[in-house]
Amino acid sequence: MVNNKLITENLHTILEENLKLAKQINPTEVNALVEEIKSANRIFVMAAGRSGLALKMAAMRFMHLGYTVYVVGEVITPAILQGDVLLVASGSGTTATVLSAAEKAKKQKARVVAITADAQSKLAALADQVILINAATKTDFGVSVSSQYAGSLFEQFTLFVLESIFMTLWQESGLTKEDLWPKHANLE
Amino acid sequence: MVNNKLITENLHTILEENLKLAKQINPTEVNALVEEIKSANRIFVMAAGRSGLALKMAAMRFMHLGYTVYVVGEVITPAILQGDVLLVASGSGTTATVLSAAEKAKKQKARVVAITADAQSKLAALADQVILINAATKTDFGVSVSSQYAGSLFEQFTLFVLESIFMTLWQESGLTKEDLWPKHANLE
Amino acid sequence: MVNNKLITENLHTILEENLKLAKQINPTEVNALVEEIKSANRIFVMAAGRSGLALKMAAMRFMHLGYTVYVVGEVITPAILQGDVLLVASGSGTTATVLSAAEKAKKQKARVVAITADAQSKLAALADQVILINAATKTDFGVSVSSQYAGSLFEQFTLFVLESIFMTLWQESGLTKEDLWPKHANLE
Amino acid sequence: MVNNKLITENLHTILEENLKLAKQINPTEVNALVEEIKSANRIFVMAAGRSGLALKMAAMRFMHLGYTVYVVGEVITPAILQGDVLLVASGSGTTATVLSAAEKAKKQKARVVAITADAQSKLAALADQVILINAATKTDFGVSVSSQYAGSLFEQFTLFVLESIFMTLWQESGLTKEDLWPKHANLE
């Protein structure tokens, strides 16, 4: 059996790494994403792997708040058009399917907002807005930024930034928990 | 290597089994589903396994045609409400998650339409409209109705019925292929 | 209300179009896919939209038959390696995400098998084996090959070819319905 | 435009709420889950909505570490059997599809481990092991435990507990980042 102390330490390490990133984040960049969401006709989200799952968690909340939101690759997702925003996340900024979607969105004159750990990446260059997260990417094999595996810290903090964006949009909306509740999926 | 003749024979067997079902289907039942789709505020689809994949193929087309459609379990699916229709498929009419969703939909006063192979099933009893497909269900281990494996024929024919419903709705709409094209997902 | 006759006619039109394709299919091409599946360590499937749903229907059956199969993009899908086969479907043979995956699979020295409607496409050129389906692709706006919408006939017939491949593999295996049953998902 | 300060405050509030839960968690309960994972033949995960997405993030990592893991509802998920473990999460402990799956898993003599916010729930009673998270559930409309919306804190902390479990399992394994890398999906 594992030492209980080890589990507790790891839990605290993970949270401390996220807290450290919270101190480094640029709120103006986050604010720009808030504005993109508010002014978009519709929000499309896309990312590969665990970043994609973090974006889906956010997408669900944006839907609860009354936004029209689609996950790229889901069955009923329509075409992106001018006036829409594509929100993507890629630690390395090089994920092929994400880059391809971002390029296609730009051709449709949709806005592109990228969350990435590499400000110099092709994805960052292509995006209209960038939120830079100073986390290791999944191909960094050092421990300088995080002692966690691969892109874990990036993926966790991507979720946290989006949770804080939701919380902010919710506060601004003036809506109560009871107001949002009727949007929640009710067939599961 | 398999005999080429065997592959060709199997392909024809499968199509012949579907043709036989096409002669047995009750067009009035299919028509009732057409009407449910046309009069619903929003269409929700749900089924387990391969039946679920067949419904998703149909959901995508209904979206192309301009209907508001959701797949239960996808990230951005909201609550079902009165005025919506839930379209489900279950060969046996006993799939637990499908039955549970159908019951919840009824409580919300949404309409429920079921495609099933068992007219005596709990699902059929619960639904507002039923399309009966005279195919074996996946727990029938005989070969009386189909020489295919498990619920294969039911799943194939569920798809076909929905394809014919889409084709009918499309013809009725007067829309051209070019009209529908801009709805197609454009980020893949 | 729609004319009942129209619904019945459309159902027959759809099945007749598939029957016509069944007469044109090259069983040697289908046989080559059967062999790829039998000799692969693991089977990966990938396609966009409705073609992707048809491949998923087949993937489920291959799993029931005892094959190790993965859907690209699902959560627990590992890396493809030499000895594996990637099965893709694209009517046009130009879907960006499918092409990108096929190229990556080739770099890993995995085999690539493509189902397509365009023998001259980049995807067909790239694949180790091709099954050619003589159906309209979704950007054909004529009615020469099919009176159905967009890629519908291609998607339907892709499913049928895979159903006949499953049926053939099943017959060859000598396994009974009862033998396969314990593989079926039992938590839904 | 939103006040930058508000965004920063919300980010810190969210992290502080998670830190507070980290101090309350019972490491012995977490340790029991670690042992269940290590001793299971195969791991099945299931939850609805955002809890389900958090479990999927964990499932991906367990796969990277070499475990055989399946997400209930994904296409290639086989039947659960004795010797397997079903890991579920439900804040309220009352989600119908989760309860139904847990009951079915028990009938197969598989183990069930539940992460929940309600120690008195039907799910907690049914599970072989419980990890209790002292967060509000999504139908708590007060602010006593969390100022976040609905089950947000529960969902975030479910992810964190699983991240710390992965980190612990990884450390114990002695494997390097380079060892795990070849498992990562390589077709996206």
CSV table of C-alpha atoms in Angstrom, one decimal, chain A residues 1-8 10-19 21-23 25-28 30-32 34-35 38 48-51 53-54 56-58 60-61 64 95-98 136 138-143 146-153 155-157 159-161 163-172 176-178 180-181 184-185 187-188, chain D residues 1-8 10-19 21-23 25-28 30-32 34-35 38 48-51 53-54 56-58 60-61 64 95-98 136 138-143 146-153 155-157 159-161 163-172 176-178 180-181 184-185 187-188:
chain,number,residue,atom,x,y,z
A,1,MET,CA,0.0,0.0,0.0
A,2,VAL,CA,1.1,3.5,-0.8
A,3,ASN,CA,2.0,5.9,2.0
A,4,ASN,CA,-1.0,8.2,2.8
A,5,LYS,CA,1.5,11.0,3.2
A,6,LEU,CA,2.6,10.7,-0.4
A,7,ILE,CA,-1.0,11.1,-1.7
A,8,THR,CA,-1.6,14.2,0.4
A,10,ASN,CA,1.0,15.1,-4.3
A,11,LEU,CA,-2.4,16.7,-4.0
A,12,HIS,CA,-0.8,19.8,-2.5
A,13,THR,CA,2.0,19.9,-5.1
A,14,ILE,CA,-0.6,19.9,-7.8
A,15,LEU,CA,-2.6,22.7,-6.2
A,16,GLU,CA,0.5,24.7,-5.5
A,17,GLU,CA,1.6,24.5,-9.1
A,18,ASN,CA,-1.7,25.8,-10.2
A,19,LEU,CA,-1.6,28.6,-7.6
A,21,LEU,CA,0.4,29.9,-12.4
A,22,ALA,CA,-2.6,31.9,-11.1
A,23,LYS,CA,-0.1,34.6,-9.9
A,25,ILE,CA,-1.5,34.8,-15.5
A,26,ASN,CA,-2.2,38.1,-17.3
A,27,PRO,CA,-5.7,39.1,-16.5
A,28,THR,CA,-5.9,41.4,-19.5
A,30,VAL,CA,-8.2,36.5,-19.9
A,31,ASN,CA,-10.4,39.6,-20.1
A,32,ALA,CA,-9.9,39.7,-23.8
A,34,VAL,CA,-14.3,37.1,-21.8
A,35,GLU,CA,-15.0,39.9,-24.3
A,38,LYS,CA,-19.6,38.0,-24.9
A,48,ALA,CA,-7.2,17.3,-28.6
A,49,GLY,CA,-7.0,14.9,-25.7
A,50,ARG,CA,-7.2,16.2,-22.1
A,51,SER,CA,-7.2,19.8,-23.2
A,53,LEU,CA,-12.0,17.5,-22.2
A,54,ALA,CA,-11.2,20.7,-20.2
A,56,LYS,CA,-15.8,20.6,-23.0
A,57,MET,CA,-16.3,21.2,-19.2
A,58,ALA,CA,-16.3,24.9,-20.0
A,60,MET,CA,-21.2,22.9,-20.8
A,61,ARG,CA,-21.2,25.8,-18.4
A,64,HIS,CA,-25.9,26.7,-18.9
A,95,THR,CA,-1.5,20.0,-32.6
A,96,ALA,CA,-2.2,19.3,-36.3
A,97,THR,CA,-6.0,19.0,-36.0
A,98,VAL,CA,-6.2,22.2,-33.9
A,136,ALA,CA,5.4,22.8,-19.4
A,138,LYS,CA,3.6,17.6,-22.9
A,139,THR,CA,6.8,17.1,-24.8
A,140,ASP,CA,8.9,18.9,-22.2
A,141,PHE,CA,10.7,16.1,-20.3
A,142,GLY,CA,12.3,18.3,-17.7
A,143,VAL,CA,10.9,19.3,-14.3
A,146,SER,CA,6.2,21.3,-13.1
A,147,SER,CA,6.9,18.0,-11.4
A,148,GLN,CA,3.7,16.6,-12.9
A,149,TYR,CA,3.6,14.3,-15.9
A,150,ALA,CA,3.6,15.8,-19.4
A,151,GLY,CA,1.0,18.5,-20.1
A,152,SER,CA,-1.0,17.9,-16.9
A,153,LEU,CA,-0.4,21.3,-15.4
A,155,GLU,CA,-4.5,21.0,-18.9
A,156,GLN,CA,-5.5,21.7,-15.2
A,157,PHE,CA,-4.8,25.4,-15.4
A,159,LEU,CA,-9.7,24.3,-16.9
A,160,PHE,CA,-9.2,26.8,-14.0
A,161,VAL,CA,-8.9,29.8,-16.3
A,163,GLU,CA,-13.8,28.2,-14.6
A,164,SER,CA,-12.9,31.7,-13.5
A,165,ILE,CA,-14.2,33.1,-16.8
A,166,PHE,CA,-17.5,31.3,-16.3
A,167,MET,CA,-17.7,32.5,-12.7
A,168,THR,CA,-17.1,36.1,-13.9
A,169,LEU,CA,-19.6,35.9,-16.7
A,170,TRP,CA,-22.1,34.4,-14.3
A,171,GLN,CA,-21.6,37.2,-11.7
A,172,GLU,CA,-22.0,39.8,-14.5
A,176,THR,CA,-29.2,33.1,-9.9
A,177,LYS,CA,-28.4,29.4,-9.6
A,178,GLU,CA,-32.2,28.7,-10.0
A,180,LEU,CA,-29.6,28.5,-14.8
A,181,TRP,CA,-30.8,25.2,-13.5
A,184,HIS,CA,-29.2,21.3,-17.2
A,185,ALA,CA,-29.5,18.1,-19.1
A,187,LEU,CA,-32.4,12.8,-19.3
A,188,GLU,CA,-29.5,11.2,-17.5
D,1,MET,CA,-15.3,45.3,-20.1
D,2,VAL,CA,-15.0,43.3,-16.9
D,3,ASN,CA,-12.7,44.5,-14.1
D,4,ASN,CA,-9.3,42.6,-14.4
D,5,LYS,CA,-9.3,42.4,-10.6
D,6,LEU,CA,-12.5,40.4,-10.6
D,7,ILE,CA,-11.1,37.7,-12.9
D,8,THR,CA,-8.0,37.4,-10.7
D,10,ASN,CA,-12.3,34.5,-9.0
D,11,LEU,CA,-9.3,32.4,-10.1
D,12,HIS,CA,-8.0,32.6,-6.5
D,13,THR,CA,-11.4,31.9,-5.0
D,14,ILE,CA,-11.6,28.7,-7.0
D,15,LEU,CA,-8.1,27.5,-6.1
D,16,GLU,CA,-8.7,28.4,-2.4
D,17,GLU,CA,-11.9,26.4,-2.3
D,18,ASN,CA,-10.0,23.4,-3.8
D,19,LEU,CA,-7.1,23.8,-1.3
D,21,LEU,CA,-11.0,20.5,0.3
D,22,ALA,CA,-7.5,19.1,0.0
D,23,LYS,CA,-7.1,19.6,3.7
D,25,ILE,CA,-9.9,14.8,2.2
D,26,ASN,CA,-9.3,11.5,3.9
D,27,PRO,CA,-6.1,10.0,2.4
D,28,THR,CA,-7.0,6.5,3.5
D,30,VAL,CA,-8.0,7.9,-1.6
D,31,ASN,CA,-5.4,5.2,-0.9
D,32,ALA,CA,-8.2,2.6,-1.1
D,34,VAL,CA,-5.3,3.5,-5.5
D,35,GLU,CA,-5.3,-0.1,-4.4
D,38,LYS,CA,-3.7,-1.5,-9.0
D,48,ALA,CA,-22.6,12.1,-16.3
D,49,GLY,CA,-21.8,15.6,-17.5
D,50,ARG,CA,-18.8,17.4,-16.2
D,51,SER,CA,-18.0,14.7,-13.7
D,53,LEU,CA,-15.3,14.6,-18.4
D,54,ALA,CA,-13.1,14.7,-15.3
D,56,LYS,CA,-12.2,10.8,-18.8
D,57,MET,CA,-9.2,13.0,-18.2
D,58,ALA,CA,-8.1,10.5,-15.5
D,60,MET,CA,-6.5,8.9,-20.4
D,61,ARG,CA,-3.7,9.1,-17.9
D,64,HIS,CA,-0.7,6.2,-20.5
D,95,THR,CA,-27.7,10.2,-11.0
D,96,ALA,CA,-29.9,7.5,-12.6
D,97,THR,CA,-27.6,6.3,-15.3
D,98,VAL,CA,-24.7,6.1,-12.8
D,136,ALA,CA,-21.8,21.3,-2.5
D,138,LYS,CA,-25.3,20.7,-8.1
D,139,THR,CA,-28.7,21.0,-6.5
D,140,ASP,CA,-27.5,22.9,-3.4
D,141,PHE,CA,-28.5,26.4,-4.0
D,142,GLY,CA,-26.8,27.9,-1.0
D,143,VAL,CA,-23.2,29.3,-0.7
D,146,SER,CA,-18.7,27.0,-2.2
D,147,SER,CA,-19.4,30.4,-3.9
D,148,GLN,CA,-19.1,28.6,-7.3
D,149,TYR,CA,-22.0,27.6,-9.5
D,150,ALA,CA,-23.7,24.2,-8.9
D,151,GLY,CA,-21.4,21.2,-8.7
D,152,SER,CA,-18.3,23.1,-10.0
D,153,LEU,CA,-16.2,22.6,-6.9
D,155,GLU,CA,-16.1,18.4,-10.4
D,156,GLN,CA,-12.9,20.3,-10.1
D,157,PHE,CA,-11.8,18.5,-6.9
D,159,LEU,CA,-10.3,15.9,-11.1
D,160,PHE,CA,-7.6,16.9,-8.6
D,161,VAL,CA,-8.0,13.8,-6.5
D,163,GLU,CA,-4.6,13.7,-10.8
D,164,SER,CA,-2.9,13.1,-7.4
D,165,ILE,CA,-3.8,9.4,-7.7
D,166,PHE,CA,-2.2,9.3,-11.2
D,167,MET,CA,0.9,11.1,-9.9
D,168,THR,CA,1.2,8.6,-7.0
D,169,LEU,CA,0.8,5.6,-9.3
D,170,TRP,CA,3.4,7.1,-11.7
D,171,GLN,CA,5.9,7.7,-9.0
D,172,GLU,CA,5.5,4.2,-7.7
D,176,THR,CA,10.0,8.0,-16.8
D,177,LYS,CA,8.1,10.5,-18.9
D,178,GLU,CA,9.9,9.0,-21.9
D,180,LEU,CA,5.0,6.7,-21.0
D,181,TRP,CA,5.3,8.9,-24.1
D,184,HIS,CA,0.1,8.9,-26.3
D,185,ALA,CA,-2.4,9.1,-29.2
D,187,LEU,CA,-3.0,10.5,-35.1
D,188,GLU,CA,-4.2,13.9,-34.0
